[in-house]
XYZ file of C-alpha atoms in Angstrom:
694
model
C -0.471 -23.394 12.734
C -3.233 -22.018 10.514
C -1.716 -22.120 7.014
C 0.584 -24.814 5.596
C 2.149 -24.587 2.117
C 2.995 -27.920 0.464
C 5.324 -27.970 -2.555
C 5.248 -31.320 -4.431
C 8.644 -31.831 -6.116
C 9.303 -35.364 -7.279
C 12.550 -36.342 -8.969
C 10.986 -37.751 -12.113
C 9.909 -35.496 -14.970
C 9.020 -36.444 -18.526
C 9.433 -33.119 -20.347
C 12.507 -31.743 -18.511
C 14.619 -34.239 -16.507
C 14.975 -33.168 -12.848
C 12.958 -30.104 -13.750
C 12.538 -28.981 -10.147
C 16.299 -28.446 -9.853
C 16.587 -26.398 -13.035
C 17.539 -22.786 -12.389
C 15.552 -19.706 -13.364
C 17.129 -16.411 -12.409
C 20.027 -18.433 -11.009
C 17.833 -20.226 -8.444
C 16.459 -23.806 -8.620
C 12.715 -23.927 -9.218
C 12.040 -25.714 -5.940
C 14.005 -23.051 -4.024
C 12.063 -20.284 -5.809
C 8.775 -21.862 -4.731
C 9.943 -22.223 -1.130
C 11.211 -18.635 -1.018
C 7.892 -17.247 -2.294
C 6.009 -19.167 0.390
C 8.371 -18.050 3.145
C 7.941 -14.422 2.088
C 4.149 -14.711 2.200
C 2.869 -13.032 5.353
C 0.047 -15.512 5.960
C 1.906 -18.803 5.392
C 3.037 -20.329 8.683
C 5.014 -23.364 7.479
C 6.450 -24.659 4.191
C 6.863 -28.343 3.380
C 8.434 -29.875 0.282
C 7.201 -33.366 -0.604
C 9.868 -35.238 -2.571
C 11.409 -38.605 -3.324
C 14.754 -37.187 -4.456
C 17.805 -36.579 -2.234
C 19.161 -33.556 -4.100
C 15.742 -31.868 -4.202
C 15.400 -32.481 -0.459
C 18.824 -30.927 0.134
C 18.011 -27.812 -1.921
C 14.579 -27.456 -0.289
C 16.031 -27.623 3.219
C 18.720 -25.132 2.230
C 15.983 -22.776 1.074
C 14.258 -22.998 4.465
C 11.566 -25.652 3.971
C 10.900 -28.832 5.905
C 10.988 -32.003 3.853
C 8.499 -34.864 3.832
C 9.769 -37.962 2.052
C 7.232 -39.151 -0.484
C 6.841 -42.945 -0.896
C 7.476 -44.537 -4.289
C 3.808 -45.324 -4.901
C 3.045 -41.584 -4.769
C 6.056 -40.502 -6.841
C 5.222 -41.768 -10.307
C 4.040 -39.702 -13.259
C 0.412 -40.726 -12.631
C 0.355 -39.634 -8.973
C -1.807 -36.568 -8.372
C -0.660 -33.444 -6.599
C -3.547 -33.932 -4.161
C -2.101 -37.289 -3.124
C 1.216 -35.611 -2.290
C -0.551 -32.925 -0.237
C -2.690 -35.442 1.652
C 0.376 -37.558 2.372
C 2.216 -34.497 3.697
C -0.751 -33.697 5.926
C -0.679 -37.241 7.294
C 2.972 -36.763 8.262
C 2.476 -33.465 10.065
C 1.693 -34.745 13.574
C 4.984 -36.623 13.740
C 7.314 -34.315 11.817
C 6.137 -30.715 11.887
C 3.365 -29.817 14.260
C 0.974 -31.405 16.691
C -1.980 -29.790 14.993
C -3.493 -29.878 11.541
C -3.546 -26.620 9.582
C -6.844 -24.908 8.934
C -5.751 -24.090 5.380
C -3.369 -25.866 3.017
C -1.746 -24.256 -0.017
C -0.619 -26.414 -2.933
C 2.283 -24.636 -4.647
C 3.746 -25.860 -7.940
C 7.458 -25.517 -8.719
C 6.651 -25.412 -12.420
C 5.426 -21.831 -12.030
C 8.644 -19.904 -11.626
C 7.085 -16.507 -10.894
C 5.168 -16.722 -7.621
C 4.341 -13.413 -5.989
C 3.988 -13.743 -2.183
C 1.394 -10.976 -2.288
C -0.802 -13.077 -4.564
C -0.431 -16.036 -2.189
C -1.442 -13.817 0.726
C -4.446 -12.450 -1.146
C -5.634 -15.962 -2.009
C -5.156 -17.192 1.564
C -7.011 -14.136 2.864
C -10.024 -15.021 0.722
C -10.275 -18.384 2.465
C -9.457 -17.033 5.924
C -12.099 -14.336 5.531
C -14.753 -16.822 4.447
C -15.066 -15.552 0.867
C -14.197 -18.966 -0.598
C -13.367 -22.562 0.283
C -10.969 -23.083 -2.617
C -8.964 -20.475 -4.543
C -6.790 -20.995 -7.619
C -4.389 -18.707 -9.475
C -5.649 -17.530 -12.838
C -4.760 -14.941 -15.424
C -7.254 -12.916 -17.428
C -7.746 -13.998 -21.019
C -9.915 -12.717 -23.804
C -8.812 -15.425 -26.230
C -11.293 -17.182 -28.487
C -10.958 -20.910 -27.821
C -11.812 -23.551 -30.441
C -12.030 -27.322 -30.540
C -9.993 -29.261 -33.097
C -13.220 -29.874 -34.970
C -13.684 -26.135 -35.485
C -16.335 -25.474 -32.827
C -16.199 -22.375 -30.632
C -15.740 -23.270 -26.959
C -16.223 -19.939 -25.220
C -17.878 -17.941 -27.993
C -20.328 -17.948 -30.831
C -18.234 -17.918 -34.042
C -20.917 -15.842 -35.745
C -20.543 -13.058 -33.142
C -17.115 -11.435 -32.742
C -17.406 -8.826 -29.971
C -14.533 -6.474 -29.300
C -12.237 -7.192 -26.374
C -13.651 -4.292 -24.368
C -17.152 -5.661 -24.842
C -16.314 -9.130 -23.476
C -16.193 -10.366 -19.928
C -12.782 -11.933 -19.220
C -12.250 -15.628 -18.713
C -9.479 -16.854 -16.438
C -6.863 -19.358 -17.511
C -5.702 -21.551 -14.651
C -1.959 -20.955 -14.258
C -1.205 -23.958 -12.053
C 0.901 -21.836 -9.714
C -1.033 -22.310 -6.471
C -4.269 -23.573 -4.958
C -5.544 -22.565 -1.519
C -7.962 -24.939 0.189
C -9.654 -25.552 3.492
C -7.907 -28.636 4.829
C -11.136 -30.245 5.986
C -12.669 -29.849 2.522
C -9.631 -31.355 0.803
C -9.723 -34.360 3.117
C -13.448 -34.870 2.511
C -13.391 -34.436 -1.276
C -9.874 -35.568 -2.142
C -9.749 -32.825 -4.762
C -8.569 -29.228 -4.858
C -11.866 -27.726 -6.078
C -14.865 -27.811 -3.742
C -17.415 -25.559 -2.081
C -17.178 -21.917 -3.101
C -14.385 -21.694 -5.677
C -12.737 -18.322 -6.399
C -9.953 -17.143 -8.640
C -6.957 -15.118 -7.521
C -5.971 -13.025 -10.540
C -2.242 -12.974 -11.291
C -0.431 -10.952 -13.969
C 0.080 -12.571 -17.337
C 3.852 -12.247 -16.966
C 3.649 -14.581 -13.946
C 1.611 -17.191 -15.804
C 4.442 -19.182 -17.410
C 4.209 -22.885 -16.586
C 7.321 -24.951 -17.303
C 6.600 -28.308 -18.922
C 9.044 -28.340 -21.848
C 12.615 -27.166 -22.529
C 11.125 -24.296 -24.546
C 9.057 -23.197 -21.537
C 12.232 -23.224 -19.447
C 14.018 -20.993 -21.953
C 11.107 -18.555 -21.923
C 11.084 -18.388 -18.115
C 14.827 -17.765 -18.004
C 14.506 -14.972 -20.539
C 11.673 -13.375 -18.571
C 13.285 -13.650 -15.120
C 15.344 -10.422 -15.306
C 12.195 -8.470 -16.127
C 9.747 -10.230 -13.786
C 11.730 -10.964 -10.625
C 11.495 -8.193 -8.058
C 14.861 -6.829 -6.917
C 15.568 -7.979 -3.373
C 18.485 -7.435 -0.980
C 21.546 -9.540 -1.862
C 22.966 -11.230 1.237
C 26.657 -11.941 0.506
C 30.046 -11.619 2.167
C 32.035 -10.763 -0.963
C 31.633 -9.175 -4.400
C 33.840 -10.205 -7.313
C 33.678 -8.292 -10.574
C 34.892 -8.446 -14.123
C 36.353 -5.122 -15.283
C 35.530 -4.356 -18.911
C 31.784 -3.933 -19.322
C 31.192 -3.846 -15.559
C 33.362 -1.013 -14.234
C 33.234 0.456 -17.755
C 30.749 0.616 -20.614
C 33.013 -1.863 -22.512
C 34.482 0.882 -24.679
C 38.097 2.101 -24.708
C 39.549 5.421 -25.893
C 42.985 5.164 -27.542
C 45.243 8.201 -27.927
C 47.883 8.739 -30.642
C 50.487 6.923 -28.558
C 48.289 3.832 -28.219
C 47.439 4.452 -24.579
C 43.980 3.329 -23.524
C 41.562 5.310 -21.409
C 38.157 4.261 -20.111
C 35.201 6.042 -18.550
C 34.149 4.968 -15.058
C 31.413 6.071 -12.667
C 32.102 7.986 -9.460
C 28.912 6.509 -8.013
C 30.344 3.028 -8.607
C 33.444 4.104 -6.723
C 31.321 5.218 -3.775
C 29.453 1.902 -3.904
C 32.719 -0.044 -3.638
C 33.853 2.200 -0.777
C 30.610 1.561 1.103
C 30.992 -2.196 0.627
C 34.521 -2.118 2.034
C 33.458 -0.017 5.014
C 30.732 -2.554 5.776
C 33.242 -5.413 5.753
C 32.270 -6.863 2.365
C 35.327 -8.192 0.526
C 35.819 -7.025 -3.068
C 37.980 -8.476 -5.864
C 38.465 -7.516 -9.529
C 39.241 -10.305 -12.043
C 40.258 -9.535 -15.627
C 41.582 -11.551 -18.547
C 43.301 -8.396 -19.813
C 46.647 -7.148 -18.523
C 46.110 -3.434 -18.688
C 47.533 -0.567 -16.599
C 44.059 1.008 -16.602
C 42.663 -1.962 -14.660
C 45.443 -1.841 -12.087
C 45.116 1.922 -11.714
C 41.370 1.769 -11.144
C 41.702 -1.080 -8.632
C 44.359 0.887 -6.767
C 42.110 3.941 -6.729
C 39.292 1.812 -5.269
C 41.643 0.134 -2.791
C 40.709 -3.410 -3.851
C 42.852 -6.352 -5.006
C 42.978 -7.214 -8.708
C 44.110 -10.313 -10.602
C 44.871 -9.705 -14.304
C 45.962 -11.598 -17.398
C 43.993 -14.687 -16.525
C 43.514 -17.616 -18.849
C 41.086 -19.351 -16.477
C 39.200 -16.886 -14.293
C 37.339 -19.645 -12.468
C 40.627 -21.141 -11.197
C 41.721 -17.772 -9.814
C 38.313 -17.283 -8.239
C 38.382 -20.668 -6.473
C 41.896 -19.984 -5.155
C 40.837 -16.568 -3.802
C 37.723 -17.984 -2.148
C 39.791 -20.661 -0.449
C 42.447 -18.175 0.682
C 39.823 -15.834 2.125
C 37.782 -18.657 3.688
C 34.622 -17.639 1.820
C 31.655 -19.897 1.138
C 30.934 -19.683 -2.640
C 27.185 -19.525 -2.027
C 27.711 -16.243 -0.147
C 29.589 -14.529 -2.961
C 28.298 -12.380 -5.840
C 30.086 -12.324 -9.193
C 29.284 -9.573 -11.707
C 29.980 -10.294 -15.363
C 29.004 -9.280 -18.859
C 30.437 -11.767 -21.373
C 30.768 -15.499 -21.974
C 34.207 -15.706 -20.325
C 32.417 -14.891 -17.051
C 30.103 -17.923 -17.198
C 32.536 -20.292 -15.452
C 32.845 -17.898 -12.497
C 29.107 -17.293 -12.378
C 28.552 -21.052 -12.065
C 30.668 -21.151 -8.904
C 28.983 -18.498 -6.766
C 25.590 -18.276 -5.118
C 24.773 -14.899 -6.661
C 25.683 -14.699 -10.369
C 24.955 -11.127 -11.496
C 24.829 -9.595 -14.978
C 24.738 -6.039 -16.280
C 21.703 -5.329 -18.482
C 23.622 -5.275 -21.793
C 25.454 -8.535 -21.065
C 25.625 -11.396 -23.555
C 22.292 -13.290 -23.693
C 23.896 -16.434 -22.241
C 25.220 -14.408 -19.323
C 21.819 -12.833 -18.642
C 20.223 -16.290 -18.774
C 22.723 -17.626 -16.213
C 22.317 -14.672 -13.846
C 20.342 -14.765 -10.647
C 20.194 -10.970 -10.823
C 20.247 -8.688 -13.853
C 20.975 -5.129 -12.803
C 19.095 -2.170 -14.234
C 22.056 0.245 -14.416
C 24.606 -0.409 -17.207
C 28.272 -1.173 -16.698
C 30.284 1.983 -16.128
C 27.106 3.912 -15.316
C 26.026 2.872 -11.820
C 25.811 -0.935 -12.017
C 28.176 -1.462 -9.100
C 26.484 1.226 -6.999
C 23.128 -0.482 -7.598
C 24.650 -3.803 -6.563
C 26.311 -2.322 -3.472
C 23.050 -0.751 -2.327
C 21.296 -4.107 -2.553
C 24.140 -5.914 -0.775
C 24.159 -3.367 2.033
C 20.371 -3.545 2.332
C 20.820 -7.147 3.502
C 23.485 -6.331 6.093
C 22.574 -6.006 9.791
C 22.460 -2.462 11.086
C 25.631 -2.984 13.152
C 27.587 -3.695 9.970
C 26.813 -0.198 8.726
C 27.884 1.708 11.820
C 31.096 2.879 10.176
C 29.259 4.217 7.138
C 28.844 7.976 7.484
C 25.275 8.042 6.152
C 22.535 5.387 6.040
C 23.009 3.092 3.053
C 19.648 2.597 1.430
C 18.182 0.956 -1.625
C 16.826 3.457 -4.162
C 13.067 3.176 -4.530
C 13.515 2.748 -8.283
C 15.565 -0.382 -7.648
C 13.059 -1.980 -5.321
C 10.263 -2.851 -7.709
C 7.777 -0.767 -5.675
C 9.319 -2.082 -2.457
C 8.286 -5.591 -3.253
C 10.488 -6.940 -0.453
C 8.387 -5.097 2.195
C 6.064 -7.634 3.757
C 2.482 -6.566 4.363
C 1.202 -6.587 7.937
C -2.216 -8.029 8.718
C -4.345 -5.654 10.776
C -7.813 -7.008 11.473
C -9.538 -7.625 8.156
C -6.811 -6.095 5.974
C -3.269 -6.626 4.756
C -1.399 -3.324 5.010
C 1.561 -2.829 2.711
C 2.759 -1.965 -0.795
C 0.390 -3.095 -3.515
C -2.565 -3.276 -1.100
C -5.482 -0.853 -0.856
C -4.534 2.103 1.320
C -5.668 1.399 4.881
C -7.634 4.503 5.900
C -7.975 5.168 9.630
C -10.535 7.584 11.038
C -8.820 9.002 14.137
C -11.588 9.576 16.658
C -9.027 10.051 19.421
C -10.700 12.144 22.111
C -13.127 13.868 19.716
C -15.931 11.802 21.259
C -15.755 14.238 24.234
C -16.506 11.363 26.601
C -19.873 10.634 24.953
C -20.526 7.134 23.566
C -23.302 8.453 21.317
C -20.826 10.830 19.664
C -18.386 7.939 19.331
C -21.074 5.861 17.573
C -21.815 8.714 15.185
C -18.112 9.070 14.380
C -17.851 5.330 13.737
C -20.767 5.739 11.325
C -18.953 8.619 9.614
C -15.834 6.475 9.140
C -17.725 3.388 7.966
C -19.929 5.348 5.565
C -16.883 7.053 4.052
C -15.161 3.695 3.436
C -12.500 3.714 6.168
C -11.184 0.336 7.237
C -10.572 1.358 10.856
C -11.214 3.859 13.613
C -8.756 4.720 16.355
C -9.187 6.038 19.885
C -6.801 7.117 22.645
C -6.577 5.355 25.993
C -4.981 6.864 29.096
C -4.774 6.261 32.806
C -5.133 9.903 33.922
C -3.489 9.252 37.290
C -0.319 8.289 35.358
C -0.461 10.517 32.298
C -1.520 13.897 33.665
C 1.553 15.811 34.945
C 1.416 16.814 38.603
C 1.704 20.524 37.821
C -1.357 20.371 35.550
C -3.711 18.305 37.678
C -5.233 21.147 39.693
C -5.391 23.698 36.888
C -8.942 24.934 36.375
C -10.527 24.310 32.948
C -13.734 25.649 31.442
C -15.551 22.654 29.920
C -18.992 21.869 28.492
C -19.768 20.350 31.908
C -18.772 23.415 33.832
C -15.624 24.491 35.611
C -13.404 21.625 36.808
C -9.757 20.719 37.333
C -7.768 19.344 34.430
C -7.570 15.961 36.201
C -11.353 15.864 36.635
C -11.763 16.774 32.967
C -9.433 13.965 31.797
C -11.244 11.428 33.966
C -14.623 12.721 32.718
C -13.682 12.148 29.041
C -11.972 8.760 29.455
C -13.884 5.651 28.339
C -13.820 2.517 30.463
C -14.531 -1.156 29.832
C -18.286 -0.775 29.379
C -17.931 2.003 26.819
C -15.245 0.191 24.845
C -17.230 -3.052 24.896
C -20.069 -1.109 23.303
C -17.642 0.451 20.794
C -16.159 -2.962 19.907
C -19.611 -4.422 19.283
C -20.685 -1.471 17.162
C -17.471 -1.521 15.088
C -18.071 -5.211 14.406
C -21.589 -4.421 13.229
C -20.301 -1.664 10.941
C -17.454 -3.800 9.567
C -14.533 -1.617 10.683
C -11.501 -2.425 12.828
C -10.873 -0.473 16.008
C -7.846 0.049 18.170
C -6.298 2.816 20.241
C -3.117 4.619 21.225
C -2.267 3.550 24.785
C -0.364 6.209 26.695
C 0.778 4.017 29.596
C 1.372 0.359 30.452
C -1.950 -0.214 32.290
C -3.713 1.069 29.166
C -1.874 -1.567 27.108
C -3.177 -4.222 29.480
C -6.682 -2.723 29.263
C -6.656 -2.809 25.452
C -5.300 -6.348 25.424
C -8.263 -7.382 27.568
C -10.463 -5.779 24.891
C -8.608 -7.897 22.262
C -7.851 -5.014 19.901
C -6.472 -5.968 16.476
C -3.431 -3.673 16.782
C -1.843 -0.969 18.895
C -0.856 2.558 17.876
C 2.125 4.423 19.298
C 1.421 8.139 19.427
C 4.266 10.438 18.388
C 4.529 11.651 21.969
C 5.275 8.097 23.114
C 8.184 7.259 20.786
C 10.692 7.654 23.625
C 8.582 5.851 26.265
C 10.588 2.641 26.158
C 8.668 1.028 29.021
C 5.479 1.449 26.995
C 7.172 0.171 23.820
C 8.421 -2.959 25.587
C 4.901 -3.670 26.826
C 3.548 -3.283 23.289
C 6.254 -5.526 21.817
C 5.332 -8.215 24.350
C 1.750 -8.357 23.021
C 2.970 -9.720 19.631
C 0.210 -7.620 18.045
C 0.766 -5.377 15.004
C 2.066 -1.962 16.064
C 1.588 1.289 14.146
C 4.344 3.738 15.088
C 3.851 7.469 14.505
C 7.116 9.390 14.135
C 6.178 13.038 14.755
C 8.384 15.228 16.963
C 11.122 12.545 16.804
C 14.730 12.373 15.659
C 16.017 9.507 13.536
C 18.025 8.287 16.527
C 14.883 8.203 18.689
C 13.028 6.288 15.965
C 15.942 3.848 15.632
C 15.756 3.112 19.357
C 11.987 2.587 19.183
C 12.271 0.209 16.224
C 14.987 -1.761 18.010
C 12.516 -2.422 20.840
C 9.443 -3.072 18.686
C 11.145 -5.082 15.947
C 10.012 -4.926 12.321
C 8.062 -8.178 11.909
C 4.642 -6.640 12.663
C 5.515 -2.956 12.398
C 3.831 -0.262 10.318
C 5.382 3.208 10.522
C 3.583 6.521 10.049
C 5.311 9.666 8.893
C 3.864 12.539 10.890
C 4.625 16.118 11.869
C 3.121 17.046 15.228
C 2.050 20.585 14.400
C -1.679 21.299 14.786
C -2.819 22.342 12.240
C 0.058 21.376 9.947
C 1.428 24.047 7.574
C 2.476 22.627 4.152
C 6.116 23.673 4.575
C 6.418 21.308 7.571
C 4.822 18.277 5.889
C 8.129 16.889 4.530
C 6.371 14.044 2.709
C 9.608 12.671 1.275
C 10.193 11.213 4.738
C 7.801 8.452 3.642
C 10.454 7.261 1.203
C 13.225 7.759 3.769
C 11.442 5.617 6.348
C 10.649 2.916 3.769
C 14.275 2.715 2.728
C 15.746 2.825 6.220
C 13.522 0.315 7.994
C 12.061 -1.884 5.234
C 8.532 -1.846 6.689
C 5.203 -0.511 5.389
C 5.009 3.260 5.876
C 1.897 5.419 6.008
C 0.992 9.011 6.805
C -0.727 10.535 9.825
C -1.916 14.016 8.939
C -2.939 17.033 10.968
C -3.329 19.515 8.117
C -6.410 21.319 6.914
C -7.716 20.050 3.589
C -6.934 16.927 1.609
C -4.044 17.768 -0.724
C -1.160 16.716 1.528
C -2.762 13.387 2.459
C -3.434 12.608 -1.201
C 0.130 13.510 -2.129
C 1.311 11.072 0.556
C -0.536 8.272 -1.237
C 1.239 9.063 -4.510
C 4.563 8.822 -2.637
C 3.750 5.318 -1.427
C 1.898 5.770 1.871
C 0.177 2.440 2.593
C -2.117 3.861 5.258
C -3.563 7.313 5.906
C -4.842 8.469 9.279
C -6.820 11.663 9.775
C -8.673 13.052 12.785
C -12.430 13.095 12.214
C -15.179 15.157 13.811
C -18.886 15.793 13.442
C -18.217 19.544 13.388
C -14.897 21.415 13.513
C -16.543 24.029 15.715
C -17.168 21.507 18.513
C -15.479 22.010 21.879
C -12.152 20.191 22.221
C -8.476 20.497 21.293
C -8.424 18.303 18.161
C -11.651 19.231 16.374
C -10.220 22.228 14.479
C -7.595 20.056 12.702
C -10.099 17.270 11.918
C -12.081 16.304 8.828
C -15.846 16.636 8.843
C -17.945 13.830 7.271
C -17.966 15.288 3.747
C -14.217 15.882 3.819
C -13.572 12.307 4.930
C -15.800 10.951 2.157
C -13.872 12.986 -0.399
C -10.536 11.828 1.035
C -11.375 8.123 0.762
C -12.933 8.610 -2.676
C -9.859 10.408 -4.004
C -7.456 7.867 -2.463
C -9.236 5.071 -4.346
C -9.078 7.089 -7.572
C -5.343 7.645 -7.086
C -4.776 3.937 -6.422
C -6.446 3.122 -9.727
C -4.626 5.879 -11.580
C -1.167 4.840 -10.350
C -1.420 1.607 -12.356
C 1.363 -0.967 -12.553
C 4.064 0.985 -14.433
C 3.825 -1.241 -17.513
C 3.482 0.764 -20.733
C 0.591 -0.367 -22.890
C -1.842 1.026 -25.441
C -5.284 1.280 -23.854
C -8.578 0.623 -25.658
C -9.478 4.302 -25.490
C -6.293 5.136 -27.386
C -6.980 2.839 -30.307
C -9.196 5.242 -32.265
C -6.921 8.316 -31.968
C -3.914 6.082 -32.576
C -5.406 4.875 -35.851
C -6.418 8.401 -36.804
C -3.386 10.443 -35.751
C -0.321 8.191 -35.607
C 2.275 8.647 -38.355
C 4.891 5.950 -38.890
C 7.936 6.906 -40.952
C 11.032 4.972 -41.845
């Protein structure tokens, strides 16, 4: 175990009694902290230190181990460090035989913990950038003492915001430390201290009832939409299936508007085996007619909806914590308190939104239930969807930039949404069997700013087809058989040892595409950071099983493959350490065959980071892939496209690679965070040109 997260959560609290059990977004604070840690790629184990039985129960239910904190460390004067050190002292007997290299102190009082921020902070310590890292948010505030003295500024000088360097306010959310340093110093700050910037919207610390209200109000806007793992969905009718309006004709008959997409969502839930029920306080033929159309049971004319809900749960044998209830008004609150997933439509009553674990983005009667069904089905195992005619996927717009996709660590980098695009210079066989050319290509990649270079590794005696072995080829070394040529250009252990050493010196990762099982074993002996599956190898299940057994990250190219073939490959490789690459195996690639929207399709279908492996001429298609969410870009590189060899013509020369990496970084910056704001450069034209009329 390298990284341990410790969540101190005592039962006593002065400002908010049993604060750690209070719910934000429908989830207790301690469970939110545990969940964030579990979703962090670099955290190996999560421990909750507590003196309270109910907190221990909730923490274990959320997936953490519990260390019981003694009374002398549970009072209001006990430091968080004392809880962490006590938890570390209990590890050999309760959790692991070894001490972690890094310990992360995580505070329940910060409701909005982003696992990606935790990973970034841990990476800074793992990579040797810092010994202690804390979460902080940028501030340009002028701070004063009570006596009227400027703390961080000269009161006589009032520079503009854009002329000031930011300070960082400590949020209290998390602290990452080298375990040895914490033991020596007894304090969370030591050695080289660094800040992990977090967004201001995450920087709410709950110490008072007012803070708790603020966090609950923010939760629908801050929490990233994730799959909803339930066995049943129960809905109100008015305001959920409808927009809460009714049309009345001259005879007093009511009509309502409903959404066909909601109807499809309900149908998909039923096909996947998810139970559905409609509850309504009204007794209205419209409700019964709609329920009949959807093929779901309905209970109407209820005085106490919660009683009917409990009776239905008991009759169906459903665990309340595995049920979602969708409501919009205060008469839904009693039902929402029963289930594990209380859900609200966006225009619901404020009390309903505050009680919800999930607030949908689509309104009632206009896609709310389809949005919910997509997220429920995203959590179902693939076998549960076999009867669904088409893959049920979560729309990208509902995923918060695919925040549920975990990054994969490859060498020095985390590869995934929200991370810098991982650029791979594909050397492949463009070294022409010459280590000096390989070194020059590594220089090209490193100088351009690539994070990695990739080679190809074959055992010619296995990979070269029998009918091709004796074919005569004209090569730079004279006339020879195809088998002799493949052996002549294949690097062995000495060459790759030299390559590994040189890549280390240049600060880039290296790995290769093995084309056979002995090549996997060879690369494992070289201790590569990852393995790449070439598009041609997607159906080589023997090779895939060997790669899965290494437990290394695997990058899977998907060119020349059907969805069914990719499904079979993913089933073998698993998704825990998988990065997929959209590719089309045409050399060079014409634009009409690029089909870049497959990046989104693969992201939705498999829930893993997806990149792009390009074989086109020029840069436009690769750059467009980045705007569509590609987390890694791989391009063949060469010293000169006119060089002898099959892949040089579809490769980038040094200047082209430099421009590609430069433009990718510009695009990353330009994409922003999707939050609308007025920028400093807009202030002057805004003041000069903006008209405001009543």
